[in-house]
XYZ file of C-alpha atoms in Angstrom:
741
model
C 7.291 -54.564 -56.041
C 7.224 -54.546 -52.200
C 4.306 -52.111 -51.894
C 1.219 -52.071 -49.716
C -1.264 -50.098 -51.812
C -4.923 -49.122 -51.521
C -7.513 -47.246 -53.565
C -9.428 -45.938 -50.555
C -8.464 -43.902 -47.479
C -7.795 -45.445 -44.068
C -10.927 -44.769 -42.039
C -9.496 -46.123 -38.762
C -6.081 -46.521 -37.138
C -5.948 -50.238 -37.974
C -6.161 -49.351 -41.665
C -3.421 -46.726 -41.429
C 0.147 -47.199 -42.620
C 3.109 -46.959 -40.224
C 6.396 -45.131 -40.677
C 9.246 -45.068 -38.159
C 12.955 -44.645 -37.495
C 13.357 -46.581 -34.234
C 12.621 -43.605 -31.983
C 9.962 -41.674 -33.925
C 6.950 -43.333 -35.481
C 3.632 -42.306 -36.980
C 0.473 -44.050 -38.110
C -1.022 -42.210 -41.091
C -4.768 -42.557 -41.476
C -7.970 -40.675 -42.270
C -9.756 -38.969 -45.128
C -7.471 -36.879 -47.396
C -9.410 -33.766 -46.400
C -9.118 -34.512 -42.681
C -6.566 -36.994 -41.479
C -3.999 -37.735 -38.818
C -0.365 -38.550 -38.295
C -0.644 -40.211 -34.895
C 2.893 -39.948 -33.559
C 4.986 -41.920 -31.102
C 8.345 -41.380 -29.457
C 9.776 -44.573 -28.023
C 10.719 -43.153 -24.597
C 7.357 -41.604 -23.632
C 6.448 -43.910 -20.762
C 4.497 -43.302 -17.607
C 6.267 -43.374 -14.242
C 9.795 -43.274 -12.916
C 11.729 -46.343 -11.785
C 10.940 -47.694 -8.340
C 12.276 -50.787 -6.603
C 9.294 -53.145 -6.585
C 11.186 -56.247 -5.455
C 9.484 -58.227 -2.699
C 11.841 -59.267 0.074
C 11.299 -62.791 1.304
C 13.215 -65.019 3.666
C 15.035 -68.180 2.691
C 12.731 -70.111 5.025
C 9.662 -68.847 3.151
C 11.113 -69.890 -0.196
C 12.090 -73.291 1.235
C 8.533 -73.780 2.490
C 7.084 -72.962 -0.933
C 9.483 -75.396 -2.593
C 8.667 -78.122 -0.091
C 4.920 -77.714 -0.665
C 5.412 -78.001 -4.417
C 7.541 -81.143 -4.088
C 4.852 -82.676 -1.857
C 2.149 -81.958 -4.442
C 0.471 -79.304 -2.290
C 0.116 -76.992 -5.257
C -2.774 -74.845 -4.022
C -1.103 -74.102 -0.684
C 2.137 -73.206 -2.469
C 0.305 -70.884 -4.850
C -1.378 -69.054 -1.988
C 1.986 -68.502 -0.314
C 3.521 -67.286 -3.552
C 0.831 -64.671 -4.079
C 1.366 -63.400 -0.542
C 5.157 -63.338 -0.543
C 6.429 -63.137 -4.133
C 4.142 -60.421 -5.490
C 5.895 -57.114 -6.154
C 4.878 -53.846 -4.495
C 3.301 -52.199 -6.413
C 2.157 -55.118 -8.525
C 2.395 -53.382 -11.881
C 4.991 -51.784 -14.106
C 4.150 -48.668 -16.128
C 2.857 -48.224 -19.655
C 4.040 -46.812 -22.963
C 2.165 -43.691 -24.101
C 1.592 -41.866 -27.410
C 3.240 -38.627 -28.434
C 1.183 -35.941 -30.157
C -1.286 -36.192 -33.007
C -0.815 -34.087 -36.117
C -4.290 -33.329 -37.455
C -4.193 -32.175 -41.082
C -7.347 -30.784 -42.664
C -8.816 -28.650 -45.411
C -11.260 -26.186 -43.868
C -13.607 -26.184 -46.849
C -15.303 -29.135 -48.458
C -13.822 -30.209 -51.760
C -14.385 -32.890 -54.346
C -11.794 -35.682 -54.087
C -11.299 -38.327 -56.784
C -8.772 -40.935 -57.958
C -7.479 -41.592 -54.458
C -4.470 -43.880 -54.058
C -2.090 -44.527 -51.166
C 0.897 -46.787 -50.710
C 3.703 -47.738 -48.387
C 6.786 -48.653 -50.392
C 8.782 -51.126 -48.302
C 11.852 -50.766 -50.505
C 12.119 -47.023 -49.754
C 10.164 -46.610 -46.484
C 8.166 -43.831 -48.160
C 4.451 -43.261 -47.666
C 2.692 -41.736 -50.685
C -0.783 -40.525 -51.569
C -2.179 -39.191 -54.803
C -5.627 -37.785 -55.550
C -7.430 -34.994 -57.323
C -9.103 -31.991 -55.723
C -11.183 -30.191 -58.316
C -8.753 -29.910 -61.261
C -5.572 -30.133 -59.171
C -3.417 -33.251 -58.917
C -2.174 -33.750 -55.350
C 0.874 -35.765 -54.286
C 1.625 -36.419 -50.600
C 4.851 -37.982 -49.322
C 5.956 -38.845 -45.798
C 8.913 -40.587 -44.162
C 10.600 -40.952 -40.787
C 14.321 -40.263 -41.025
C 16.829 -42.070 -38.808
C 19.815 -39.861 -39.767
C 17.923 -36.644 -38.947
C 15.447 -37.982 -36.349
C 12.468 -36.234 -37.889
C 9.181 -37.136 -39.525
C 8.655 -35.303 -42.794
C 5.376 -34.749 -44.641
C 4.897 -32.882 -47.908
C 1.868 -31.977 -50.031
C 2.383 -30.800 -53.612
C -0.317 -29.568 -55.991
C -0.148 -28.911 -59.712
C -2.102 -25.674 -59.218
C -2.558 -23.186 -56.407
C -5.371 -24.350 -54.116
C -8.057 -21.843 -53.041
C -8.476 -23.510 -49.645
C -7.265 -23.051 -46.098
C -5.232 -25.947 -44.754
C -4.843 -26.389 -40.994
C -2.224 -28.335 -39.079
C -2.890 -28.948 -35.386
C -0.465 -30.548 -32.938
C -2.293 -32.004 -29.952
C -1.992 -34.844 -27.467
C -4.399 -37.014 -25.523
C -4.838 -35.442 -22.128
C -6.876 -37.792 -19.929
C -5.821 -37.784 -16.290
C -2.379 -39.150 -16.949
C -0.144 -36.124 -17.495
C 0.146 -32.389 -17.262
C -0.194 -30.509 -20.536
C 0.938 -27.170 -21.863
C 1.138 -25.394 -25.202
C 3.913 -23.121 -26.288
C 4.565 -21.124 -29.419
C 8.089 -20.024 -30.154
C 9.935 -18.581 -33.099
C 6.769 -17.500 -34.930
C 8.807 -16.148 -37.797
C 9.965 -19.682 -38.575
C 6.578 -21.256 -37.867
C 7.695 -23.538 -35.028
C 5.102 -24.659 -32.489
C 4.932 -27.501 -30.017
C 3.587 -29.155 -26.914
C 5.330 -30.325 -23.768
C 4.478 -31.894 -20.452
C 5.185 -34.779 -18.117
C 3.687 -38.234 -17.915
C 1.993 -39.345 -14.704
C 3.673 -40.770 -11.615
C 6.836 -38.673 -12.015
C 7.385 -39.971 -15.518
C 9.483 -38.441 -18.257
C 9.160 -34.843 -19.382
C 8.396 -34.814 -23.090
C 8.206 -32.343 -25.939
C 7.114 -32.468 -29.552
C 7.546 -29.610 -32.014
C 6.559 -29.067 -35.616
C 7.651 -26.719 -38.356
C 5.498 -25.852 -41.380
C 6.810 -24.233 -44.551
C 4.815 -23.235 -47.618
C 4.631 -20.962 -50.641
C 1.258 -19.830 -49.274
C 0.276 -17.520 -46.424
C 0.941 -18.996 -42.949
C -0.495 -17.997 -39.575
C -0.057 -19.401 -36.042
C -2.691 -19.645 -33.335
C -1.512 -21.712 -30.340
C -0.791 -25.195 -31.599
C -2.565 -24.464 -34.899
C -0.848 -23.391 -38.105
C -3.030 -22.387 -41.048
C -1.960 -22.099 -44.676
C -3.912 -20.508 -47.513
C -3.322 -19.945 -51.214
C -0.678 -22.624 -51.627
C 0.724 -25.160 -54.055
C 3.077 -26.772 -51.571
C 3.205 -27.461 -47.826
C 6.126 -29.113 -46.031
C 5.927 -30.215 -42.412
C 8.581 -31.602 -40.085
C 8.102 -32.860 -36.555
C 10.333 -34.355 -33.901
C 9.950 -35.348 -30.264
C 12.115 -36.204 -27.285
C 12.040 -36.823 -23.531
C 14.256 -36.531 -20.483
C 15.095 -40.203 -20.943
C 17.721 -38.939 -23.414
C 17.732 -35.132 -23.295
C 18.031 -32.784 -20.332
C 15.818 -30.231 -22.101
C 13.472 -31.910 -24.624
C 11.939 -28.615 -25.766
C 15.329 -27.156 -26.594
C 16.321 -30.364 -28.388
C 13.198 -30.289 -30.583
C 13.506 -26.617 -31.488
C 17.190 -26.960 -32.333
C 16.581 -30.103 -34.359
C 13.935 -28.416 -36.510
C 16.086 -25.326 -37.036
C 18.895 -27.623 -38.144
C 16.610 -29.517 -40.522
C 15.509 -26.297 -42.240
C 19.045 -25.887 -43.569
C 18.355 -28.797 -45.943
C 15.891 -29.222 -48.779
C 13.167 -31.868 -48.791
C 15.029 -33.797 -51.475
C 18.266 -33.740 -49.467
C 16.545 -35.022 -46.336
C 14.732 -37.695 -48.324
C 17.992 -38.805 -49.910
C 19.639 -39.103 -46.472
C 16.704 -41.263 -45.425
C 16.860 -43.489 -48.512
C 20.606 -44.113 -48.260
C 20.294 -45.052 -44.600
C 17.216 -47.249 -44.956
C 18.155 -49.085 -48.120
C 21.558 -50.158 -46.830
C 19.561 -52.379 -44.463
C 16.496 -53.311 -46.483
C 18.496 -54.220 -49.596
C 20.441 -56.864 -47.679
C 17.813 -59.407 -48.751
C 15.396 -59.898 -51.652
C 12.604 -62.468 -51.932
C 10.290 -63.372 -54.812
C 7.759 -66.188 -55.070
C 4.895 -64.432 -56.857
C 3.860 -63.934 -60.456
C 3.161 -60.378 -61.721
C -0.541 -61.229 -62.008
C -0.710 -61.719 -58.233
C 0.237 -58.100 -57.428
C -2.955 -56.456 -56.194
C -4.201 -53.929 -53.662
C -4.024 -55.163 -50.062
C -7.832 -55.454 -49.578
C -8.013 -57.672 -52.674
C -5.146 -59.813 -51.404
C -6.838 -60.309 -48.031
C -10.186 -61.048 -49.692
C -8.590 -63.775 -51.802
C -7.060 -65.389 -48.725
C -10.443 -65.176 -46.979
C -12.002 -67.027 -49.908
C -9.508 -69.865 -49.533
C -7.321 -68.823 -52.450
C -3.542 -68.619 -52.381
C -1.785 -65.420 -53.376
C 1.976 -65.662 -53.060
C 2.431 -61.901 -53.373
C 0.740 -61.428 -50.003
C 3.191 -63.876 -48.404
C 6.092 -62.127 -50.106
C 4.787 -58.731 -48.980
C 4.169 -59.863 -45.416
C 7.688 -61.283 -45.229
C 9.311 -58.011 -46.265
C 6.860 -56.032 -44.122
C 8.310 -57.744 -41.057
C 11.781 -56.552 -42.057
C 10.459 -53.047 -42.733
C 8.785 -52.905 -39.324
C 11.930 -54.041 -37.519
C 14.056 -51.414 -39.271
C 11.373 -48.845 -38.424
C 11.049 -49.728 -34.736
C 14.518 -50.846 -33.610
C 17.650 -48.923 -34.538
C 20.894 -48.241 -32.636
C 20.150 -45.743 -29.881
C 16.451 -46.565 -29.658
C 14.654 -48.762 -27.170
C 13.852 -52.296 -28.354
C 10.654 -52.908 -30.272
C 7.882 -53.282 -27.688
C 4.602 -55.174 -27.975
C 3.469 -52.681 -30.601
C 6.868 -51.886 -32.057
C 6.653 -48.126 -31.554
C 3.081 -47.582 -32.822
C 0.611 -46.983 -29.999
C -2.475 -44.756 -29.968
C -3.680 -45.328 -26.389
C -2.740 -43.851 -23.023
C -3.458 -47.273 -21.520
C -2.622 -49.742 -24.302
C -3.223 -53.482 -24.197
C -0.695 -55.137 -21.873
C 0.767 -51.616 -21.424
C 2.697 -52.062 -24.700
C 5.662 -53.191 -22.577
C 8.387 -55.739 -23.294
C 6.901 -59.164 -22.543
C 9.846 -61.515 -22.307
C 8.241 -64.952 -22.042
C 7.954 -65.070 -25.867
C 6.944 -61.735 -27.399
C 10.115 -59.633 -27.189
C 12.243 -62.602 -28.199
C 9.994 -63.234 -31.221
C 10.410 -59.602 -32.244
C 14.075 -60.360 -32.892
C 13.832 -63.820 -34.460
C 14.320 -62.411 -37.990
C 17.030 -59.887 -37.099
C 20.213 -61.857 -37.794
C 19.040 -64.162 -40.558
C 17.477 -61.418 -42.699
C 20.483 -59.092 -42.616
C 19.240 -56.769 -39.870
C 21.879 -57.482 -37.250
C 22.162 -53.752 -36.510
C 18.493 -53.711 -35.506
C 19.249 -56.290 -32.806
C 21.457 -53.861 -30.862
C 18.715 -52.003 -28.919
C 17.774 -55.294 -27.270
C 21.295 -55.722 -25.905
C 21.346 -52.150 -24.627
C 18.149 -52.884 -22.763
C 19.455 -56.127 -21.268
C 22.328 -54.045 -19.882
C 19.760 -51.611 -18.494
C 18.013 -54.528 -16.797
C 21.169 -56.057 -15.358
C 21.674 -54.078 -12.093
C 17.981 -54.434 -11.327
C 18.097 -58.153 -12.122
C 20.988 -58.675 -9.702
C 18.917 -56.986 -6.971
C 15.890 -59.119 -7.832
C 17.939 -62.315 -7.589
C 19.157 -61.326 -4.111
C 15.921 -59.840 -2.780
C 13.468 -62.453 -4.014
C 15.549 -65.628 -4.154
C 18.561 -64.888 -1.950
C 21.068 -65.961 -4.592
C 23.668 -64.488 -6.933
C 23.280 -63.821 -10.617
C 20.961 -61.964 -12.968
C 17.252 -62.713 -13.294
C 14.093 -61.157 -14.703
C 10.465 -62.174 -14.757
C 8.011 -62.111 -17.642
C 7.885 -58.347 -18.282
C 10.111 -55.324 -18.289
C 9.734 -51.702 -19.379
C 11.744 -48.561 -20.138
C 13.687 -48.572 -16.844
C 14.655 -52.250 -17.029
C 12.475 -53.470 -14.150
C 13.000 -57.181 -13.380
C 10.619 -57.782 -10.446
C 7.524 -59.981 -10.825
C 4.827 -58.217 -12.895
C 1.210 -58.309 -11.589
C -0.109 -61.294 -9.609
C -1.151 -63.665 -12.376
C 0.000 -67.069 -11.196
C 0.514 -68.698 -14.622
C 2.921 -65.961 -15.714
C 4.148 -63.733 -12.894
C 6.418 -66.105 -10.984
C 8.668 -67.160 -13.868
C 12.315 -66.117 -13.320
C 13.642 -67.221 -16.725
C 13.321 -63.925 -18.614
C 16.944 -62.784 -18.363
C 18.137 -66.239 -19.353
C 16.050 -66.317 -22.540
C 17.079 -62.790 -23.504
C 20.737 -63.665 -22.936
C 20.556 -66.344 -25.615
C 20.280 -63.521 -28.142
C 23.772 -62.381 -27.142
C 25.321 -65.611 -28.356
C 23.143 -65.604 -31.470
C 24.386 -62.122 -32.407
C 28.003 -63.184 -31.954
C 27.418 -66.426 -33.844
C 26.231 -64.504 -36.904
C 28.609 -61.536 -36.757
C 31.782 -63.009 -35.176
C 32.116 -59.669 -33.384
C 34.439 -60.683 -30.555
C 34.424 -57.188 -29.071
C 30.651 -57.422 -28.752
C 30.902 -60.822 -27.068
C 33.515 -59.629 -24.586
C 31.398 -56.578 -23.758
C 28.193 -58.572 -23.207
C 29.513 -61.910 -21.935
C 28.850 -61.012 -18.290
C 25.109 -60.892 -19.024
C 25.200 -64.434 -20.367
C 27.388 -65.637 -17.504
C 25.372 -64.003 -14.742
C 22.034 -65.230 -16.070
C 23.538 -68.730 -16.077
C 24.919 -68.185 -12.578
C 21.444 -67.313 -11.336
C 19.772 -70.380 -12.762
C 22.478 -72.788 -11.560
C 22.067 -71.420 -8.032
C 18.275 -71.517 -8.349
C 18.170 -75.241 -9.149
C 17.333 -77.642 -6.331
C 17.281 -81.422 -6.182
C 13.886 -82.994 -6.816
C 12.522 -86.155 -5.166
C 13.472 -87.957 -8.385
C 17.098 -86.846 -8.018
C 17.109 -84.247 -10.810
C 18.199 -80.636 -10.621
C 15.051 -78.602 -11.218
C 13.627 -75.103 -11.085
C 11.237 -74.667 -8.154
C 8.872 -72.878 -8.204
C 8.320 -73.163 -11.922
C 5.549 -72.339 -14.379
C 5.064 -73.138 -18.049
C 4.321 -69.613 -19.289
C 0.654 -68.726 -18.862
C -0.596 -72.317 -18.951
C -2.475 -74.233 -16.258
C -3.368 -77.800 -15.362
C -5.644 -79.880 -13.163
C -3.985 -81.083 -9.991
C -4.470 -84.577 -8.635
C -7.286 -83.170 -6.478
C -9.065 -81.683 -9.493
C -8.214 -78.076 -8.710
C -6.503 -75.715 -11.125
C -2.748 -75.516 -10.734
C -0.188 -73.240 -12.277
C 2.970 -73.924 -10.321
C 5.140 -77.010 -10.530
C 8.828 -77.829 -10.632
C 11.187 -78.634 -13.489
C 8.843 -77.670 -16.316
C 9.916 -78.824 -19.747
C 10.536 -75.334 -21.089
C 12.743 -74.465 -18.120
C 14.853 -77.555 -18.743
C 15.206 -76.723 -22.427
C 16.166 -73.114 -21.676
C 18.795 -74.242 -19.176
C 20.251 -76.733 -21.659
C 20.325 -73.995 -24.297
C 22.130 -71.405 -22.199
C 24.697 -73.951 -21.045
C 25.445 -74.844 -24.673
C 25.863 -71.171 -25.581
C 27.972 -70.498 -22.509
C 30.304 -73.420 -23.155
C 30.950 -72.103 -26.660
C 31.458 -68.545 -25.420
C 33.997 -69.459 -22.724
C 36.388 -70.627 -25.439
C 36.583 -67.028 -26.622
C 36.696 -64.863 -23.504
C 37.695 -64.759 -19.838
C 35.265 -66.638 -17.619
C 34.528 -68.246 -14.257
C 36.090 -71.742 -14.421
C 34.083 -72.991 -11.448
C 30.877 -72.001 -13.205
C 31.973 -74.000 -16.246
C 32.437 -77.088 -14.055
C 29.036 -76.553 -12.474
C 27.436 -76.153 -15.902
C 28.848 -79.492 -17.094
C 27.605 -81.245 -13.952
C 24.167 -79.656 -14.292
C 23.740 -81.007 -17.812
C 23.992 -84.527 -16.420
C 21.219 -83.965 -13.860
C 18.538 -82.131 -15.836
C 15.233 -84.028 -16.130
C 14.822 -85.954 -19.389
C 11.961 -85.343 -21.774
C 8.956 -87.516 -20.998
C 6.113 -88.837 -23.141
C 2.586 -88.635 -21.732
C -0.430 -90.905 -21.980
C -1.665 -89.174 -25.143
C 1.657 -89.705 -26.868
C 2.525 -86.051 -26.275
C 5.649 -84.430 -24.925
C 4.890 -83.709 -21.288
C 4.827 -79.986 -20.466
C 5.223 -80.518 -16.730
C 7.183 -83.081 -14.764
C 3.933 -84.935 -14.116
C 1.414 -85.920 -16.792
C -1.202 -83.362 -15.829
C -4.364 -82.734 -17.825
C -4.386 -79.211 -19.197
C -7.107 -76.785 -18.213
C -6.889 -75.268 -21.713
C -5.767 -77.957 -24.203
C -5.699 -75.403 -27.024
C -3.471 -72.962 -25.176
C -1.760 -70.213 -27.187
C 1.754 -70.862 -25.824
C 3.866 -73.736 -27.181
C 6.366 -73.383 -24.352
C 7.419 -77.039 -24.124
C 8.248 -76.935 -27.843
C 10.881 -74.240 -27.332
C 13.415 -77.025 -27.920
C 12.141 -77.395 -31.499
C 12.195 -73.663 -32.185
C 13.753 -71.266 -31.386
C 15.818 -73.681 -29.296
C 17.673 -76.809 -30.378
C 17.460 -79.367 -27.565
C 14.706 -81.506 -29.082
C 16.614 -81.857 -32.345
C 19.205 -83.858 -30.408
C 16.616 -86.286 -29.028
C 15.381 -89.646 -30.283
C 12.757 -89.905 -33.008
C 10.213 -91.033 -30.414
C 10.670 -87.818 -28.424
C 10.458 -85.709 -31.590
C 7.277 -87.594 -32.522
C 5.889 -86.770 -29.078
C 6.694 -83.097 -29.605
C 4.885 -83.206 -32.938
C 1.910 -84.874 -31.252
C 1.839 -82.073 -28.671
C 1.496 -79.554 -31.461
C -1.252 -81.560 -33.120
C -3.186 -81.767 -29.851
C -2.905 -78.015 -29.346
C -4.326 -77.406 -32.808
C -7.070 -79.997 -32.452
C -8.262 -77.968 -29.477
C -8.114 -74.543 -31.131
C -4.501 -73.518 -30.487
C -2.576 -71.014 -32.563
C -5.453 -68.556 -32.286
C -3.499 -65.412 -31.390
C -1.316 -63.597 -33.901
C 2.044 -64.376 -32.326
C 0.974 -67.949 -31.606
C 0.049 -68.394 -35.273
C 3.507 -67.092 -36.196
C 5.262 -69.470 -33.796
C 3.248 -72.241 -35.429
C 4.781 -71.411 -38.829
C 8.289 -71.754 -37.408
C 7.454 -75.004 -35.622
C 5.972 -76.689 -38.693
C 9.037 -75.597 -40.655
C 11.219 -77.457 -38.167
C 8.967 -80.495 -38.218
C 9.603 -80.329 -42.000
C 5.912 -80.550 -42.861
C 5.447 -78.372 -45.940
C 1.653 -78.748 -46.019
C 1.107 -77.700 -42.403
C 3.749 -74.993 -42.790
C 1.836 -73.407 -45.658
C -1.507 -73.876 -43.915
C -0.104 -72.019 -40.902
C 0.992 -69.148 -43.150
C -2.468 -68.919 -44.708
C -4.104 -69.159 -41.283
C -2.134 -66.198 -39.969
C -2.848 -64.140 -43.070
C -6.554 -64.937 -42.924
C -7.292 -64.879 -39.201
C -4.612 -62.758 -37.531
C -3.879 -59.919 -39.929
C -5.346 -56.407 -39.812
C -6.231 -54.386 -42.940
C -2.819 -52.665 -42.763
C -1.137 -56.097 -42.462
C -0.177 -55.545 -38.837
C -0.522 -58.598 -36.648
C -3.791 -59.007 -34.778
C -3.575 -60.727 -31.380
C -6.327 -59.291 -31.089
C -5.778 -56.395 -30.587
C -2.676 -55.321 -32.514
C 0.629 -56.759 -31.350
C 3.654 -56.625 -33.616
C 5.373 -59.871 -32.607
C 3.397 -61.925 -35.118
C 4.744 -59.828 -37.986
C 8.313 -60.615 -36.963
C 7.519 -64.264 -36.285
C 6.014 -64.568 -39.766
C 9.192 -63.248 -41.396
C 11.297 -65.655 -39.368
C 9.054 -68.561 -40.321
C 9.434 -68.020 -44.059
C 13.221 -68.264 -43.728
C 12.944 -71.402 -41.588
C 10.820 -73.043 -44.281
C 13.530 -72.436 -46.879
C 16.829 -72.884 -45.027
C 17.757 -74.260 -41.607
C 21.225 -74.473 -40.130
C 22.072 -76.432 -37.015
C 25.660 -77.293 -36.127
C 26.868 -79.762 -38.731
C 24.016 -79.672 -41.224
C 22.255 -77.255 -43.532
C 18.752 -78.176 -44.680
C 17.523 -76.750 -47.975
C 13.767 -76.537 -48.535
C 12.822 -78.317 -45.299
C 9.207 -77.177 -45.787
C 8.895 -75.768 -49.315
C 5.147 -75.443 -50.053
C 3.708 -76.999 -53.203
C 2.248 -73.599 -54.146
C 5.690 -71.953 -54.153
C 6.511 -73.354 -57.579
C 9.181 -70.847 -58.491
C 11.181 -68.449 -56.379
C 14.384 -66.750 -55.452
C 15.781 -65.472 -52.194
C 19.067 -63.623 -52.005
C 20.852 -62.637 -48.826
C 19.810 -65.185 -46.215
C 22.330 -64.721 -43.429
C 23.776 -67.734 -41.618
C 26.237 -68.010 -38.715
C 29.920 -67.281 -39.291
C 29.095 -64.247 -41.462
C 27.891 -66.482 -44.281
C 25.252 -65.499 -46.826
C 23.392 -67.795 -49.172
C 21.351 -67.129 -52.323
C 18.888 -69.750 -53.558
C 16.639 -70.042 -56.588
C 14.276 -72.806 -57.677
C 11.916 -73.549 -60.547
C 9.173 -76.176 -60.740
C 10.109 -77.128 -57.179
C 13.631 -78.021 -58.286
C 16.719 -76.314 -56.915
C 18.157 -74.213 -59.709
C 21.060 -72.432 -58.082
C 22.725 -71.993 -54.717
C 25.551 -69.557 -54.016
C 27.478 -69.120 -50.791
C 29.404 -66.064 -49.644
C 31.718 -67.207 -46.890
C 32.268 -70.615 -45.313
C 30.285 -72.252 -42.551
C 32.358 -73.778 -39.748
C 33.029 -77.496 -39.928
C 32.055 -77.905 -43.592
C 28.478 -78.920 -42.802
C 26.578 -81.369 -44.941
C 23.789 -80.020 -47.125
C 20.563 -81.976 -46.963
C 17.886 -81.763 -49.626
C 15.022 -84.071 -50.557
C 15.262 -85.947 -53.852
C 12.212 -84.168 -55.254
C 13.940 -80.778 -54.973
C 17.352 -81.798 -56.311
C 18.366 -80.259 -59.631
C 21.394 -78.968 -61.496
C 23.563 -77.010 -59.065
C 25.344 -74.310 -60.991
C 27.225 -72.822 -58.062
C 28.121 -75.822 -55.927
C 31.264 -77.731 -56.830
C 33.465 -80.327 -55.187
C 36.055 -77.613 -54.559
C 33.718 -76.112 -51.984
C 34.170 -79.139 -49.696
C 30.409 -79.197 -49.515
C 28.149 -81.896 -50.794
C 24.536 -82.902 -50.841
C 22.942 -85.792 -49.042
C 19.582 -86.577 -50.585
C 16.911 -87.489 -48.051
């Protein structure tokens, strides 16, 4: 069914339903007689680019490194705050576009209210009665035409006045002006500039009706109507020299087409992506309104339709917030109602932005991955400057945040997070992943320099530790802290476990990529030598995988980040370790949870993926239920709190990882199939080498598996005895066989 549906209006933003096309988004909420399309345009950000890079001497950096090696953590941290903090400390924030306020001026009796978001069509719908009239409302955000459309249809002419108002939060953050142009065609809009020499923006709307229309400033009123159609678009100087002109021309162009024609354009475009994959694990009796689904989960019941819906919702949200030509999905995708949103609604690249794209390739949304690569290119020249200015070395680096202009300097002065130069490296791993799935050699050749230069930076950044290893210094484990040997709180160390895993990962990707494109041969030699001198994984006194190079006690044992488990997922390093090291990694996760970990939305989603890779079907399912119960808003958006979208994407990724995992020479089927998923079917899982796989099961037994394409190296298929059944589509001719485990 793939529908979020409700029998009551959305009284607040967090109950509203989102539509989007990558650039333009709207949250639809409110009473049917007085409600809002709160709009966003992905390039409305405060501030222009400025070079914030601190400039420090090699001697200063050497002193900091020496203090860290000597265990003088507090002294090193004080120096870092003085010398490595950017000026100004902070990047800028993402802002809303205008609000479309839609209202009936007279009170009316409303009954039989229903609203839905159909994920299979990306159409928002409402139906209700006013007096004796049946009302239908539809809305969508079109990628082909870059407009948001909204239409109200009544079975009889309504004796009311309907008002549409286009407005925008003013605050002290931007100039504001109204304009009314082309009154004959009922086009009005707003324009202005965001603060601190930010972008100039414009948003325009056009209203058409069979009733009587009138304009007053940014208000359009309609009376005596059966039908109202509204279109809006927005733009900024990030893309257009004259945003006002762009908006007016776009709406004039749109008026040449009927509503049905525009809707059909939207459906064809959207469904070519969404229909890449289908997933069913629920029975028809489980299909219920979203509030009922959430109530059942809150009562400790299992409803597989909610899992199914949440999985496809993640795909819907990615299609709606990340399309070619748009910016990447930010912390809130594209849906933001605040002038100063939580964490500025930026791109946080020490987990959140990467998680946004975990489901892209494997759920058939490779195209939606492209905005991330465009943004990495945008970051690159800044990241080269940051590497030189801050660290005095070559290559491409970025810290834990970036924003519209691709800033790579340290963000704020928060010791556990700010001074972490691994952001470009982690992002660059997505370049190889995209190639691995698509085999697009032209893409790899065009983006290889980003992978190579991020590796170049980290290989130059490494220094020899007292133990004789090559390590990052200074180094943090994102946002976590520990007690030093003197009992004080420390954040900075050297050779943290996550850093080592990231370095191993990028070297593996790079060594595969150099077989396909021109490269720096000396860097290849250095990469091979570095692999031999990275610190090994260590087991601590609690049986856990050590997060730092020393067995420190954590200040917050239930910390939200699982950074040292990157090598389980999304990385691969720990899968190549001994069972004792993997057991230690599992123990680390258990200790986190015993102390309250996994309590934020994205952390709960990461937990799902980790348990899938530990092949624990009970904990995997418990993690799914935990996220649904504790970290999900009434509109099924992820709740950090507040709303952050990463958990939605992480959830979708996790479901796939529980059903199919591919790593080099093996393919695992049902590594974490929950007992409650008795029967199911998933069609269109994408694997590397442009392979797709369809799977169905019944009574926990594999019923059918079909491959489209061939995985490299004829990997072995692993499945547990309890799931093995009659394989209708797998024959010896495939050169594939099952190993029961």
